[in-house]
Amino acid sequence: MAEVNLNDLEKINNKKEIIDFLVEHNVIKEDKFKEKLAYERELKDLQKDLLELQLQVIKNNKRVLIIFEGRDAAGKGGTISRVTEYLNPKKYRVEALPKPTEKEQGQWYFQRYFEKLPNAGEIVFFDRSWYNRAVVEPVFNFCTKDQYDKFLKQVVEVEQLLQDDGIILIKIFLTITKEEQAKRLQKRKDNELKQWKLGALDEKAQELWDDYSAYIETMFQKTGSEHSPWIEIETDSKKDARLIALKTICAELSNINFSDNILSIHS
C-alpha cells in the first residue's frame, strides 16, 4: 500500500462524509487520524523552515556540520531522512563512513572524516562520526585504551579548531530505552525486508547495554561543552523524535548571524 502523505490527509479531512464512513466501518480511528494529520502538518512546516534556513546557509556561504550519534535502533536513518527530505540535494550530503580500510587505520584518526567536512554553502550530516571511538570501539575493544584516551583529549581541541575556522557544529544524540530497543531489534529480525539493518554489533546491543551506557555518559561529560554541547533526544516515539530533531536544528541555525562571517550559535 502506498504511503499516505499530507495532501492525501488534507483531502480526506476536508470531506467529513469520508471520515464518517471510514470511522463507522472501523477502517480508521478518528483520534489516530487527527494525530497523524497534526503530525504531518507540523513536520511539513518544520521542513519548510529548515529549507529557508538552508537557503540562508547557501546564500551566505556558511559551513554546517550536523553529527548524529545514538544507540542502535534509535532511528538515526529515519530521522535524517525526514530532516533532509526537502533540502536542496546539491547543497547537503549525508556521510556514513564504513569501517576504516587498512590504509586509513595507519592515518591520523580524524583524517578520513576531514575529507568529508562541509564546503562553503553546504550542510553535511554525519550518520555516526568520529565518536565511534568514544563508544563503539572501546565497547568492542576495537581500539586501545591509549587511543581512546587520546581521542577524548583531541576531539575537544579538533572541534574547537573547526568552530574557530567558521564551521557551525551541531551534535545530536538519539537515545532509546532498553525495552524499546529490544522491540525494534526483534522487529528487524522478524522482517525479511529489514534484516539488512541488523549487523553483528546490533545483536550485542542488549547484552552490552550497561557498557554502552558507561561510555556514553563519559562521552557527554568529556566532549560536551558550552560551545559544543550534546543535544540528547529520546526516540521511543519516532514521530516526536523527528519533530524535536527538526526543531533543534532550526533553532540552532536560527542563531547564526548571517550578516557576516562571525559565528554566533549558542547552546
CSV table of C-alpha atoms in Angstrom, one decimal:
chain,number,residue,atom,x,y,z
A,1,MET,CA,0.0,0.0,0.0
A,2,ALA,CA,1.3,3.4,-0.9
A,3,GLU,CA,2.2,5.8,2.0
A,4,VAL,CA,-0.4,8.4,2.7
A,5,ASN,CA,1.1,11.9,2.5
A,6,LEU,CA,-0.1,15.3,3.9
A,7,ASN,CA,-2.0,16.2,0.8
A,8,ASP,CA,-4.0,12.9,1.0
A,9,LEU,CA,-4.8,13.5,4.6
A,10,GLU,CA,-5.9,17.1,3.9
A,11,LYS,CA,-8.2,15.9,1.2
A,12,ILE,CA,-9.8,13.3,3.4
A,13,ASN,CA,-10.1,15.7,6.3
A,14,ASN,CA,-12.0,18.2,4.2
A,15,LYS,CA,-14.6,15.6,3.3
A,16,LYS,CA,-16.5,14.8,6.5
A,17,GLU,CA,-18.6,12.1,4.9
A,18,ILE,CA,-15.4,10.1,4.1
A,19,ILE,CA,-14.2,10.4,7.6
A,20,ASP,CA,-17.6,9.3,9.0
A,21,PHE,CA,-17.7,6.3,6.6
A,22,LEU,CA,-14.2,5.1,7.5
A,23,VAL,CA,-14.7,5.5,11.2
A,24,GLU,CA,-18.1,3.8,11.0
A,25,HIS,CA,-16.6,0.8,9.3
A,26,ASN,CA,-13.6,0.7,11.6
A,27,VAL,CA,-11.1,1.4,8.8
A,28,ILE,CA,-9.6,4.2,10.8
A,29,LYS,CA,-9.7,5.5,14.4
A,30,GLU,CA,-10.7,9.2,14.2
A,31,ASP,CA,-8.3,10.2,17.0
A,32,LYS,CA,-5.4,8.5,15.4
A,33,PHE,CA,-6.3,10.0,12.0
A,34,LYS,CA,-6.3,13.5,13.6
A,35,GLU,CA,-3.0,12.8,15.4
A,36,LYS,CA,-1.5,11.7,12.1
A,37,LEU,CA,-2.8,14.8,10.3
A,38,ALA,CA,-1.4,17.1,13.0
A,39,TYR,CA,2.0,15.3,12.9
A,40,GLU,CA,2.2,15.6,9.1
A,41,ARG,CA,1.3,19.3,9.2
A,42,GLU,CA,3.9,20.1,11.9
A,43,LEU,CA,6.5,18.0,10.1
A,44,LYS,CA,5.9,19.8,6.8
A,45,ASP,CA,6.0,23.3,8.5
A,46,LEU,CA,9.4,22.4,10.1
A,47,GLN,CA,10.8,21.1,6.9
A,48,LYS,CA,9.8,24.3,5.2
A,49,ASP,CA,11.5,26.3,7.9
A,50,LEU,CA,14.7,24.2,7.5
A,51,LEU,CA,14.7,24.7,3.8
A,52,GLU,CA,14.5,28.5,4.3
A,53,LEU,CA,17.5,28.3,6.7
A,54,GLN,CA,19.4,26.2,4.2
A,55,LEU,CA,18.9,28.9,1.6
A,56,GLN,CA,20.4,31.3,4.0
A,57,VAL,CA,23.4,29.0,4.6
A,58,ILE,CA,23.9,28.7,0.8
A,59,LYS,CA,23.5,32.5,0.2
A,60,ASN,CA,26.0,33.3,3.0
A,61,ASN,CA,28.5,30.6,2.2
A,62,LYS,CA,28.2,29.1,5.7
A,63,ARG,CA,29.5,25.6,6.5
A,64,VAL,CA,27.3,23.4,8.8
A,65,LEU,CA,28.2,20.1,10.2
A,66,ILE,CA,25.5,18.1,12.0
A,67,ILE,CA,26.6,15.0,13.8
A,68,PHE,CA,24.0,12.3,14.5
A,69,GLU,CA,25.0,9.7,17.1
A,70,GLY,CA,22.8,7.3,19.1
A,71,ARG,CA,22.2,3.9,20.4
A,72,ASP,CA,21.5,1.0,18.0
A,73,ALA,CA,17.9,1.1,16.6
A,74,ALA,CA,17.4,4.6,17.9
A,75,GLY,CA,16.2,5.8,14.5
A,76,LYS,CA,19.2,7.8,13.1
A,77,GLY,CA,18.5,6.9,9.5
A,78,GLY,CA,14.8,7.6,9.6
A,79,THR,CA,15.3,10.9,11.4
A,80,ILE,CA,18.0,12.1,9.0
A,81,SER,CA,15.7,11.2,6.1
A,82,ARG,CA,12.9,13.4,7.4
A,83,VAL,CA,15.3,16.2,8.2
A,84,THR,CA,16.7,16.2,4.7
A,85,GLU,CA,13.6,15.3,2.7
A,86,TYR,CA,13.0,18.7,1.1
A,87,LEU,CA,16.5,20.2,1.3
A,88,ASN,CA,18.3,21.2,-1.9
A,89,PRO,CA,20.2,18.0,-2.7
A,90,LYS,CA,23.1,19.8,-4.3
A,91,LYS,CA,23.9,21.6,-1.1
A,92,TYR,CA,23.8,18.9,1.5
A,93,ARG,CA,25.4,15.5,2.0
A,94,VAL,CA,24.9,12.6,4.3
A,95,GLU,CA,28.1,10.8,5.2
A,96,ALA,CA,28.1,7.4,6.7
A,97,LEU,CA,31.6,6.1,6.6
A,98,PRO,CA,32.3,2.3,6.7
A,99,LYS,CA,34.9,0.8,9.0
A,100,PRO,CA,38.4,2.1,8.1
A,101,THR,CA,40.4,0.4,5.5
A,102,GLU,CA,43.9,-0.9,6.2
A,103,LYS,CA,45.4,2.3,4.8
A,104,GLU,CA,43.1,4.5,6.9
A,105,GLN,CA,44.0,2.6,10.0
A,106,GLY,CA,47.5,3.9,9.6
A,107,GLN,CA,46.4,7.5,9.3
A,108,TRP,CA,45.6,10.1,12.0
A,109,TYR,CA,42.2,9.0,13.3
A,110,PHE,CA,40.4,12.2,12.2
A,111,GLN,CA,41.9,12.3,8.7
A,112,ARG,CA,39.2,10.4,6.8
A,113,TYR,CA,36.5,12.5,8.4
A,114,PHE,CA,38.2,15.7,7.5
A,115,GLU,CA,37.8,14.8,3.8
A,116,LYS,CA,34.0,14.9,4.3
A,117,LEU,CA,33.7,18.3,6.0
A,118,PRO,CA,31.3,20.8,4.5
A,119,ASN,CA,32.3,23.2,1.8
A,120,ALA,CA,31.0,26.8,1.7
A,121,GLY,CA,27.2,27.0,1.5
A,122,GLU,CA,26.8,23.3,2.4
A,123,ILE,CA,25.3,21.3,5.2
A,124,VAL,CA,26.8,17.9,6.0
A,125,PHE,CA,25.2,15.2,8.1
A,126,PHE,CA,27.4,12.6,9.8
A,127,ASP,CA,25.4,9.4,10.3
A,128,ARG,CA,27.8,8.3,13.0
A,129,SER,CA,31.1,10.1,13.2
A,130,TRP,CA,34.5,10.2,14.8
A,131,TYR,CA,32.6,9.5,18.1
A,132,ASN,CA,32.7,5.8,17.2
A,133,ARG,CA,36.0,5.9,19.1
A,134,ALA,CA,34.2,7.2,22.2
A,135,VAL,CA,31.6,4.4,22.4
A,136,VAL,CA,31.5,1.6,19.9
A,137,GLU,CA,35.3,1.0,19.6
A,138,PRO,CA,36.0,0.7,23.3
A,139,VAL,CA,32.9,-1.4,24.0
A,140,PHE,CA,34.2,-4.0,21.5
A,141,ASN,CA,37.9,-3.5,22.1
A,142,PHE,CA,38.4,-2.1,18.6
A,143,CYS,CA,40.9,0.5,20.0
A,144,THR,CA,43.4,0.5,22.7
A,145,LYS,CA,43.0,2.5,26.0
A,146,ASP,CA,45.7,4.9,24.9
A,147,GLN,CA,43.9,5.5,21.6
A,148,TYR,CA,40.6,6.1,23.5
A,149,ASP,CA,42.2,8.5,26.0
A,150,LYS,CA,44.0,10.3,23.2
A,151,PHE,CA,40.7,10.7,21.3
A,152,LEU,CA,38.9,12.2,24.3
A,153,LYS,CA,41.6,14.8,24.6
A,154,GLN,CA,42.0,15.6,20.9
A,155,VAL,CA,38.3,15.7,19.9
A,156,VAL,CA,37.6,18.8,22.1
A,157,GLU,CA,40.6,20.6,20.5
A,158,VAL,CA,39.7,19.5,17.0
A,159,GLU,CA,36.1,20.7,17.3
A,160,GLN,CA,37.2,24.0,18.7
A,161,LEU,CA,39.6,24.4,15.7
A,162,LEU,CA,36.7,23.7,13.3
A,163,GLN,CA,34.5,26.2,15.0
A,164,ASP,CA,37.2,28.8,15.1
A,165,ASP,CA,37.5,28.3,11.4
A,166,GLY,CA,33.8,29.1,11.0
A,167,ILE,CA,32.2,25.6,10.8
A,168,ILE,CA,28.8,25.5,12.6
A,169,LEU,CA,28.8,22.3,14.6
A,170,ILE,CA,25.6,20.7,15.9
A,171,LYS,CA,25.9,17.4,17.9
A,172,ILE,CA,22.7,15.3,18.4
A,173,PHE,CA,22.5,12.0,20.3
A,174,LEU,CA,19.4,9.8,19.9
A,175,THR,CA,18.7,7.8,22.9
A,176,ILE,CA,16.2,5.0,23.5
A,177,THR,CA,15.1,2.8,26.4
A,178,LYS,CA,16.4,-0.7,26.7
A,179,GLU,CA,12.9,-2.1,26.3
A,180,GLU,CA,12.1,-0.2,23.2
A,181,GLN,CA,15.4,-1.1,21.6
A,182,ALA,CA,14.7,-4.8,22.3
A,183,LYS,CA,11.4,-4.5,20.5
A,184,ARG,CA,12.9,-2.7,17.4
A,185,LEU,CA,15.7,-5.2,17.1
A,186,GLN,CA,13.3,-8.1,17.3
A,187,LYS,CA,11.2,-6.5,14.5
A,188,ARG,CA,14.3,-6.3,12.3
A,189,LYS,CA,14.9,-10.0,12.9
A,190,ASP,CA,11.3,-10.9,12.0
A,191,ASN,CA,11.1,-8.6,8.9
A,192,GLU,CA,12.9,-10.0,5.9
A,193,LEU,CA,13.0,-6.5,4.3
A,194,LYS,CA,14.7,-5.0,7.3
A,195,GLN,CA,17.1,-7.8,8.3
A,196,TRP,CA,19.9,-5.9,6.5
A,197,LYS,CA,19.7,-3.3,9.2
A,198,LEU,CA,20.7,-5.8,11.8
A,199,GLY,CA,24.5,-6.0,12.0
A,200,ALA,CA,26.7,-8.1,14.2
A,201,LEU,CA,27.2,-5.3,16.6
A,202,ASP,CA,23.5,-4.6,16.8
A,203,GLU,CA,22.9,-8.1,18.1
A,204,LYS,CA,25.2,-7.3,21.1
A,205,ALA,CA,23.4,-4.0,21.9
A,206,GLN,CA,21.2,-5.5,24.6
A,207,GLU,CA,23.8,-7.7,26.1
A,208,LEU,CA,26.3,-4.8,26.4
A,209,TRP,CA,23.7,-2.2,27.3
A,210,ASP,CA,25.5,-1.2,30.6
A,211,ASP,CA,28.9,-1.0,28.9
A,212,TYR,CA,27.4,1.3,26.2
A,213,SER,CA,25.8,3.4,29.0
A,214,ALA,CA,29.0,4.0,30.8
A,215,TYR,CA,30.9,5.1,27.7
A,216,ILE,CA,28.0,7.3,26.5
A,217,GLU,CA,28.0,9.1,29.9
A,218,THR,CA,31.7,9.6,29.7
A,219,MET,CA,31.4,11.0,26.2
A,220,PHE,CA,28.8,13.5,27.3
A,221,GLN,CA,31.0,14.6,30.2
A,222,LYS,CA,34.3,14.8,28.4
A,223,THR,CA,33.3,16.1,25.0
A,224,GLY,CA,30.3,18.3,25.6
A,225,SER,CA,30.9,22.0,26.3
A,226,GLU,CA,29.2,25.4,26.2
A,227,HIS,CA,30.4,25.9,22.6
A,228,SER,CA,30.0,22.3,21.5
A,229,PRO,CA,27.1,20.7,23.6
A,230,TRP,CA,25.4,17.4,23.1
A,231,ILE,CA,21.7,17.6,22.4
A,232,GLU,CA,20.0,14.4,23.6
A,233,ILE,CA,16.7,13.4,22.1
A,234,GLU,CA,14.6,10.5,23.3
A,235,THR,CA,13.3,8.4,20.5
A,236,ASP,CA,10.8,5.8,21.9
A,237,SER,CA,8.3,7.8,19.9
A,238,LYS,CA,9.8,8.1,16.4
A,239,LYS,CA,7.4,10.9,15.4
A,240,ASP,CA,8.2,13.0,18.4
A,241,ALA,CA,11.9,12.5,17.9
A,242,ARG,CA,11.8,13.6,14.3
A,243,LEU,CA,9.9,16.8,15.2
A,244,ILE,CA,12.3,17.6,18.0
A,245,ALA,CA,15.3,17.0,15.8
A,246,LEU,CA,13.9,19.4,13.2
A,247,LYS,CA,13.1,22.0,15.9
A,248,THR,CA,16.5,21.6,17.4
A,249,ILE,CA,18.4,22.1,14.1
A,250,CYS,CA,16.1,25.0,13.1
A,251,ALA,CA,16.7,26.7,16.4
A,252,GLU,CA,20.5,26.3,16.2
A,253,LEU,CA,20.6,27.6,12.6
A,254,SER,CA,18.4,30.5,13.5
A,255,ASN,CA,21.1,31.7,15.9
A,256,ILE,CA,23.6,32.1,13.1
A,257,ASN,CA,24.5,35.7,12.3
A,258,PHE,CA,24.0,35.6,8.5
A,259,SER,CA,25.1,39.2,8.1
A,260,ASP,CA,28.8,38.4,8.3
A,261,ASN,CA,31.2,35.6,8.9
A,262,ILE,CA,31.2,35.7,12.7
A,263,LEU,CA,29.9,32.5,14.4
A,264,SER,CA,27.1,33.3,16.8
A,265,ILE,CA,25.5,30.0,17.6
A,266,HIS,CA,24.6,29.3,21.2
A,267,SER,CA,23.9,26.1,23.2
